[in-house]
Amino acid sequence: MTNTDDIAALKEEMAALRDEVGLLKDRNEICALQYKYGYYLDKCLYDEVADLFAEDGVATFLNGVYRGKESIRRLMCGWFRELFTGGHNGPVYGFFLDHLLLQDIITIAPDRQSAKGRFRCLMLAGTHESRPQVPGMPRACWEAGIYEHTYVRENGVWKIGVYDYSLLWQADYEKGWAVGGALLPPLTKTYPEDPNGPDELLPSTPPVWPETRVVPFHYPHPVTGAVWSGDPVGKRPENMGEK
């Protein structure tokens, strides 16, 4: 090889390494973004949570779709904040909402302007006996679900573009998850009829425990390359003999 060839090969290697480092940096920033979301949510810092979203972000929660950052503020700073802290932005005496995020899988788009992320959520919530319960909730409860988000780079900063939380199960702590079911009722009204309501209602609320389901994976199988396309809803007892 000539010196010119050597230089060209080094430049090519440097470019590849630069891209690899960039992807690693993006992944770390997105992972940190989602974890910071969890820490803010833990302490009922709903203004801070809303500021993590892109201007044209979309959030799906239960059977409601909130479109745009101002609509997402209705979800976070309206419904959630009023329900859990009586309108106060921040922690309140006698209420906790520990929000664990685990098993992160992040896939960066080739242009590095968007990404997909999957996280498992395990949540513990409780109201101390010295204060009134949160309406519609037991004093202590569990919740679990899957986040399948889209992230976008907006003005050079990674933000949440599409927020899609699939609630899988909730359970009263005293009774346990063997008898658990949904604690939160489905949404029935849109904004402005409901001041904190979504812009759109989905046709139905996705099933929760004791139903079991697969939240679709944004990524292909890492060995076969196949995209999973099975039945997302678990087989019911009356159909267990079917293949």
mmCIF file of C-alpha atoms in Angstrom:
data_model
loop_
_atom_site.group_PDB
_atom_site.id
_atom_site.type_symbol
_atom_site.label_atom_id
_atom_site.label_comp_id
_atom_site.label_asym_id
_atom_site.label_seq_id
_atom_site.Cartn_x
_atom_site.Cartn_y
_atom_site.Cartn_z
ATOM 1 C CA MET A 1 0.000 0.000 0.000
ATOM 2 C CA THR A 2 1.117 3.537 -0.722
ATOM 3 C CA ASN A 3 1.150 6.354 1.793
ATOM 4 C CA THR A 4 -1.939 7.718 0.066
ATOM 5 C CA ASP A 5 -3.704 4.368 0.539
ATOM 6 C CA ASP A 6 -2.640 4.267 4.189
ATOM 7 C CA ILE A 7 -4.028 7.762 4.801
ATOM 8 C CA ALA A 8 -7.297 6.916 3.050
ATOM 9 C CA ALA A 9 -7.655 3.740 5.140
ATOM 10 C CA LEU A 10 -6.973 5.679 8.349
ATOM 11 C CA LYS A 11 -9.521 8.315 7.422
ATOM 12 C CA GLU A 12 -12.084 5.616 6.726
ATOM 13 C CA GLU A 13 -11.337 3.957 10.054
ATOM 14 C CA MET A 14 -11.535 7.285 11.881
ATOM 15 C CA ALA A 15 -14.897 8.038 10.278
ATOM 16 C CA ALA A 16 -16.227 4.621 11.320
ATOM 17 C CA LEU A 17 -14.985 5.128 14.873
ATOM 18 C CA ARG A 18 -16.495 8.618 14.982
ATOM 19 C CA ASP A 19 -19.862 7.184 13.932
ATOM 20 C CA GLU A 20 -19.617 4.415 16.520
ATOM 21 C CA VAL A 21 -18.774 6.870 19.298
ATOM 22 C CA GLY A 22 -21.643 9.096 18.166
ATOM 23 C CA LEU A 23 -24.097 6.197 18.367
ATOM 24 C CA LEU A 24 -22.859 5.275 21.845
ATOM 25 C CA LYS A 25 -23.214 8.899 22.940
ATOM 26 C CA ASP A 26 -26.757 9.037 21.555
ATOM 27 C CA ARG A 27 -27.680 5.811 23.328
ATOM 28 C CA ASN A 28 -26.326 7.060 26.655
ATOM 29 C CA GLU A 29 -28.153 10.391 26.301
ATOM 30 C CA ILE A 30 -31.467 8.690 25.485
ATOM 31 C CA CYS A 31 -31.090 6.218 28.325
ATOM 32 C CA ALA A 32 -30.318 9.084 30.715
ATOM 33 C CA LEU A 33 -33.326 11.028 29.379
ATOM 34 C CA GLN A 34 -35.676 8.164 30.176
ATOM 35 C CA TYR A 35 -34.126 7.536 33.588
ATOM 36 C CA LYS A 36 -34.385 11.240 34.448
ATOM 37 C CA TYR A 37 -38.037 11.112 33.432
ATOM 38 C CA GLY A 38 -38.464 8.328 35.987
ATOM 39 C CA TYR A 39 -36.749 10.298 38.756
ATOM 40 C CA TYR A 40 -38.853 13.390 38.064
ATOM 41 C CA LEU A 41 -42.032 11.289 38.048
ATOM 42 C CA ASP A 42 -40.991 9.688 41.358
ATOM 43 C CA LYS A 43 -41.166 13.058 43.055
ATOM 44 C CA CYS A 44 -44.238 14.356 41.195
ATOM 45 C CA LEU A 45 -42.226 17.004 39.318
ATOM 46 C CA TYR A 46 -44.712 17.151 36.477
ATOM 47 C CA ASP A 47 -43.532 20.470 35.013
ATOM 48 C CA GLU A 48 -40.081 18.945 34.636
ATOM 49 C CA VAL A 49 -41.549 15.802 33.068
ATOM 50 C CA ALA A 50 -43.528 17.813 30.489
ATOM 51 C CA ASP A 51 -40.395 19.747 29.507
ATOM 52 C CA LEU A 52 -38.774 16.476 28.368
ATOM 53 C CA PHE A 53 -41.157 16.248 25.384
ATOM 54 C CA ALA A 54 -40.724 17.533 21.843
ATOM 55 C CA GLU A 55 -43.009 20.382 20.791
ATOM 56 C CA ASP A 56 -45.090 18.092 18.558
ATOM 57 C CA GLY A 57 -44.809 15.104 20.913
ATOM 58 C CA VAL A 58 -47.574 12.529 21.250
ATOM 59 C CA ALA A 59 -48.466 10.610 24.414
ATOM 60 C CA THR A 60 -50.667 7.520 24.654
ATOM 61 C CA PHE A 61 -51.901 6.547 28.105
ATOM 62 C CA LEU A 62 -54.633 3.963 28.719
ATOM 63 C CA ASN A 63 -57.092 4.594 25.855
ATOM 64 C CA GLY A 64 -56.285 8.290 25.365
ATOM 65 C CA VAL A 65 -53.991 10.085 22.924
ATOM 66 C CA TYR A 66 -52.553 13.518 23.755
ATOM 67 C CA ARG A 67 -51.139 15.398 20.756
ATOM 68 C CA GLY A 68 -48.638 18.221 21.181
ATOM 69 C CA LYS A 69 -46.677 19.456 24.169
ATOM 70 C CA GLU A 70 -49.515 21.550 25.568
ATOM 71 C CA SER A 71 -51.843 18.543 25.472
ATOM 72 C CA ILE A 72 -49.192 16.459 27.235
ATOM 73 C CA ARG A 73 -49.133 19.132 29.941
ATOM 74 C CA ARG A 74 -52.844 18.396 30.505
ATOM 75 C CA LEU A 75 -51.925 14.767 31.157
ATOM 76 C CA MET A 76 -48.923 15.403 33.385
ATOM 77 C CA CYS A 77 -49.647 18.782 35.000
ATOM 78 C CA GLY A 78 -53.416 18.449 34.978
ATOM 79 C CA TRP A 79 -54.682 14.926 35.526
ATOM 80 C CA PHE A 80 -51.666 13.353 37.274
ATOM 81 C CA ARG A 81 -50.725 16.372 39.377
ATOM 82 C CA GLU A 82 -54.269 17.042 40.534
ATOM 83 C CA LEU A 83 -54.845 13.358 41.334
ATOM 84 C CA PHE A 84 -51.636 12.666 43.251
ATOM 85 C CA THR A 85 -50.552 15.976 44.809
ATOM 86 C CA GLY A 86 -53.630 18.192 44.737
ATOM 87 C CA GLY A 87 -52.069 20.497 42.130
ATOM 88 C CA HIS A 88 -48.679 20.889 43.840
ATOM 89 C CA ASN A 89 -45.624 20.422 41.610
ATOM 90 C CA GLY A 90 -43.330 18.295 43.741
ATOM 91 C CA PRO A 91 -43.447 15.743 46.553
ATOM 92 C CA VAL A 92 -46.103 15.903 49.241
ATOM 93 C CA TYR A 93 -46.101 14.503 52.757
ATOM 94 C CA GLY A 94 -47.218 10.904 53.056
ATOM 95 C CA PHE A 95 -47.245 9.923 49.365
ATOM 96 C CA PHE A 96 -44.618 8.049 47.378
ATOM 97 C CA LEU A 97 -44.454 6.828 43.801
ATOM 98 C CA ASP A 98 -41.230 4.883 43.253
ATOM 99 C CA HIS A 99 -40.809 4.338 39.515
ATOM 100 C CA LEU A 100 -38.182 1.764 38.514
ATOM 101 C CA LEU A 101 -37.042 1.624 34.872
ATOM 102 C CA LEU A 102 -35.214 -1.511 33.710
ATOM 103 C CA GLN A 103 -34.100 -3.619 30.725
ATOM 104 C CA ASP A 104 -33.476 -0.762 28.305
ATOM 105 C CA ILE A 105 -33.222 -1.580 24.597
ATOM 106 C CA ILE A 106 -32.400 1.454 22.431
ATOM 107 C CA THR A 107 -32.175 1.524 18.632
ATOM 108 C CA ILE A 108 -30.785 4.623 16.917
ATOM 109 C CA ALA A 109 -31.966 5.509 13.396
ATOM 110 C CA PRO A 110 -29.255 5.650 10.696
ATOM 111 C CA ASP A 111 -29.500 9.461 10.447
ATOM 112 C CA ARG A 112 -29.190 9.751 14.262
ATOM 113 C CA GLN A 113 -32.142 12.146 14.386
ATOM 114 C CA SER A 114 -34.579 9.688 15.955
ATOM 115 C CA ALA A 115 -34.500 6.504 18.000
ATOM 116 C CA LYS A 116 -36.710 3.835 19.534
ATOM 117 C CA GLY A 117 -36.507 2.736 23.160
ATOM 118 C CA ARG A 118 -38.090 -0.049 25.181
ATOM 119 C CA PHE A 119 -38.069 0.026 28.996
ATOM 120 C CA ARG A 120 -39.767 -2.061 31.631
ATOM 121 C CA CYS A 121 -41.507 -0.122 34.406
ATOM 122 C CA LEU A 122 -42.146 -1.440 37.915
ATOM 123 C CA MET A 123 -43.916 1.029 40.164
ATOM 124 C CA LEU A 124 -44.707 1.050 43.875
ATOM 125 C CA ALA A 125 -47.159 3.658 45.162
ATOM 126 C CA GLY A 126 -48.332 4.328 48.671
ATOM 127 C CA THR A 127 -50.264 6.762 50.857
ATOM 128 C CA HIS A 128 -49.388 6.947 54.540
ATOM 129 C CA GLU A 129 -52.143 6.081 56.999
ATOM 130 C CA SER A 130 -51.970 9.608 58.434
ATOM 131 C CA ARG A 131 -53.412 11.218 55.284
ATOM 132 C CA PRO A 132 -56.398 10.605 52.993
ATOM 133 C CA GLN A 133 -56.048 8.030 50.240
ATOM 134 C CA VAL A 134 -55.678 9.006 46.605
ATOM 135 C CA PRO A 135 -59.219 8.700 45.139
ATOM 136 C CA GLY A 136 -59.781 5.346 43.477
ATOM 137 C CA MET A 137 -56.491 3.851 44.697
ATOM 138 C CA PRO A 138 -55.668 1.552 47.618
ATOM 139 C CA ARG A 139 -53.241 2.727 50.288
ATOM 140 C CA ALA A 140 -50.472 0.682 48.711
ATOM 141 C CA CYS A 141 -50.308 -0.754 45.218
ATOM 142 C CA TRP A 142 -48.091 -2.197 42.531
ATOM 143 C CA GLU A 143 -48.027 -1.405 38.829
ATOM 144 C CA ALA A 144 -46.028 -2.712 35.898
ATOM 145 C CA GLY A 145 -45.887 -1.874 32.211
ATOM 146 C CA ILE A 146 -43.738 -1.389 29.132
ATOM 147 C CA TYR A 147 -42.614 1.859 27.556
ATOM 148 C CA GLU A 148 -42.090 1.740 23.779
ATOM 149 C CA HIS A 149 -41.049 5.301 23.023
ATOM 150 C CA THR A 150 -39.781 7.213 20.027
ATOM 151 C CA TYR A 151 -37.161 9.868 20.733
ATOM 152 C CA VAL A 152 -36.267 12.795 18.479
ATOM 153 C CA ARG A 153 -33.337 15.149 18.343
ATOM 154 C CA GLU A 154 -34.820 18.650 18.523
ATOM 155 C CA ASN A 155 -32.405 21.574 18.163
ATOM 156 C CA GLY A 156 -29.556 19.213 18.996
ATOM 157 C CA VAL A 157 -31.211 17.863 22.170
ATOM 158 C CA TRP A 158 -32.787 14.422 22.570
ATOM 159 C CA LYS A 159 -36.442 14.599 23.671
ATOM 160 C CA ILE A 160 -39.405 12.247 23.954
ATOM 161 C CA GLY A 161 -41.247 12.314 20.631
ATOM 162 C CA VAL A 162 -43.808 9.539 21.038
ATOM 163 C CA TYR A 163 -44.673 8.382 24.554
ATOM 164 C CA ASP A 164 -46.423 5.017 24.547
ATOM 165 C CA TYR A 165 -46.931 3.392 27.936
ATOM 166 C CA SER A 166 -48.642 -0.001 27.962
ATOM 167 C CA LEU A 167 -50.073 -0.716 31.396
ATOM 168 C CA LEU A 168 -49.871 -4.484 31.975
ATOM 169 C CA TRP A 169 -51.006 -4.939 35.555
ATOM 170 C CA GLN A 170 -51.963 -3.168 38.748
ATOM 171 C CA ALA A 171 -52.588 -4.730 42.132
ATOM 172 C CA ASP A 172 -53.563 -3.811 45.655
ATOM 173 C CA TYR A 173 -50.489 -4.530 47.805
ATOM 174 C CA GLU A 174 -52.550 -6.149 50.566
ATOM 175 C CA LYS A 175 -54.349 -8.518 48.194
ATOM 176 C CA GLY A 176 -51.387 -9.242 45.901
ATOM 177 C CA TRP A 177 -51.190 -9.575 42.143
ATOM 178 C CA ALA A 178 -52.922 -12.982 42.059
ATOM 179 C CA VAL A 179 -56.216 -11.106 42.345
ATOM 180 C CA GLY A 180 -55.044 -7.906 40.686
ATOM 181 C CA GLY A 181 -56.731 -6.095 37.846
ATOM 182 C CA ALA A 182 -56.953 -2.566 36.506
ATOM 183 C CA LEU A 183 -57.278 0.095 39.194
ATOM 184 C CA LEU A 184 -57.560 3.042 36.806
ATOM 185 C CA PRO A 185 -60.794 3.202 34.772
ATOM 186 C CA PRO A 186 -60.662 3.924 31.020
ATOM 187 C CA LEU A 187 -61.005 7.488 29.803
ATOM 188 C CA THR A 188 -64.458 8.416 28.542
ATOM 189 C CA LYS A 189 -64.275 12.092 27.509
ATOM 190 C CA THR A 190 -61.958 14.184 25.371
ATOM 191 C CA TYR A 191 -60.763 17.748 25.829
ATOM 192 C CA PRO A 192 -62.380 20.263 26.358
ATOM 193 C CA GLU A 193 -65.361 18.335 27.760
ATOM 194 C CA ASP A 194 -62.852 16.882 30.206
ATOM 195 C CA PRO A 195 -60.403 19.719 31.045
ATOM 196 C CA ASN A 196 -57.617 17.142 31.513
ATOM 197 C CA GLY A 197 -58.813 14.797 28.795
ATOM 198 C CA PRO A 198 -57.021 13.538 25.698
ATOM 199 C CA ASP A 199 -57.438 14.828 22.183
ATOM 200 C CA GLU A 200 -58.581 11.411 20.995
ATOM 201 C CA LEU A 201 -60.041 8.249 22.511
ATOM 202 C CA LEU A 202 -58.872 4.895 21.219
ATOM 203 C CA PRO A 203 -61.575 2.341 20.325
ATOM 204 C CA SER A 204 -60.768 0.256 23.402
ATOM 205 C CA THR A 205 -58.469 0.006 26.394
ATOM 206 C CA PRO A 206 -55.682 -2.574 25.888
ATOM 207 C CA PRO A 207 -56.205 -5.657 28.091
ATOM 208 C CA VAL A 208 -54.547 -5.860 31.508
ATOM 209 C CA TRP A 209 -53.939 -8.649 34.007
ATOM 210 C CA PRO A 210 -55.241 -11.362 34.292
ATOM 211 C CA GLU A 211 -55.029 -11.059 30.526
ATOM 212 C CA THR A 212 -51.410 -11.342 29.382
ATOM 213 C CA ARG A 213 -50.077 -9.775 26.225
ATOM 214 C CA VAL A 214 -46.929 -8.950 24.322
ATOM 215 C CA VAL A 215 -46.227 -5.284 23.746
ATOM 216 C CA PRO A 216 -44.882 -5.298 20.141
ATOM 217 C CA PHE A 217 -41.096 -5.070 19.920
ATOM 218 C CA HIS A 218 -39.646 -2.195 17.907
ATOM 219 C CA TYR A 219 -36.584 -4.310 17.035
ATOM 220 C CA PRO A 220 -36.079 -7.536 15.043
ATOM 221 C CA HIS A 221 -34.771 -10.739 16.580
ATOM 222 C CA PRO A 222 -31.018 -10.233 17.120
ATOM 223 C CA VAL A 223 -30.084 -13.651 15.690
ATOM 224 C CA THR A 224 -32.693 -14.482 13.041
ATOM 225 C CA GLY A 225 -33.481 -10.917 11.997
ATOM 226 C CA ALA A 226 -37.178 -11.766 11.987
ATOM 227 C CA VAL A 227 -39.803 -9.288 13.167
ATOM 228 C CA TRP A 228 -42.058 -10.908 15.765
ATOM 229 C CA SER A 229 -45.608 -11.218 14.462
ATOM 230 C CA GLY A 230 -47.381 -13.619 16.796
ATOM 231 C CA ASP A 231 -50.681 -13.152 18.597
ATOM 232 C CA PRO A 232 -50.029 -10.380 21.142
ATOM 233 C CA VAL A 233 -52.782 -11.541 23.517
ATOM 234 C CA GLY A 234 -52.200 -14.579 25.727
ATOM 235 C CA LYS A 235 -54.272 -17.715 25.182
ATOM 236 C CA ARG A 236 -57.312 -17.973 27.445
ATOM 237 C CA PRO A 237 -58.011 -21.169 29.500
ATOM 238 C CA GLU A 238 -60.892 -22.285 27.251
ATOM 239 C CA ASN A 239 -58.497 -22.217 24.271
ATOM 240 C CA MET A 240 -55.440 -23.832 25.871
ATOM 241 C CA GLY A 241 -55.792 -26.985 23.755
ATOM 242 C CA GLU A 242 -55.448 -25.007 20.517
ATOM 243 C CA LYS A 243 -52.106 -24.714 18.707
#
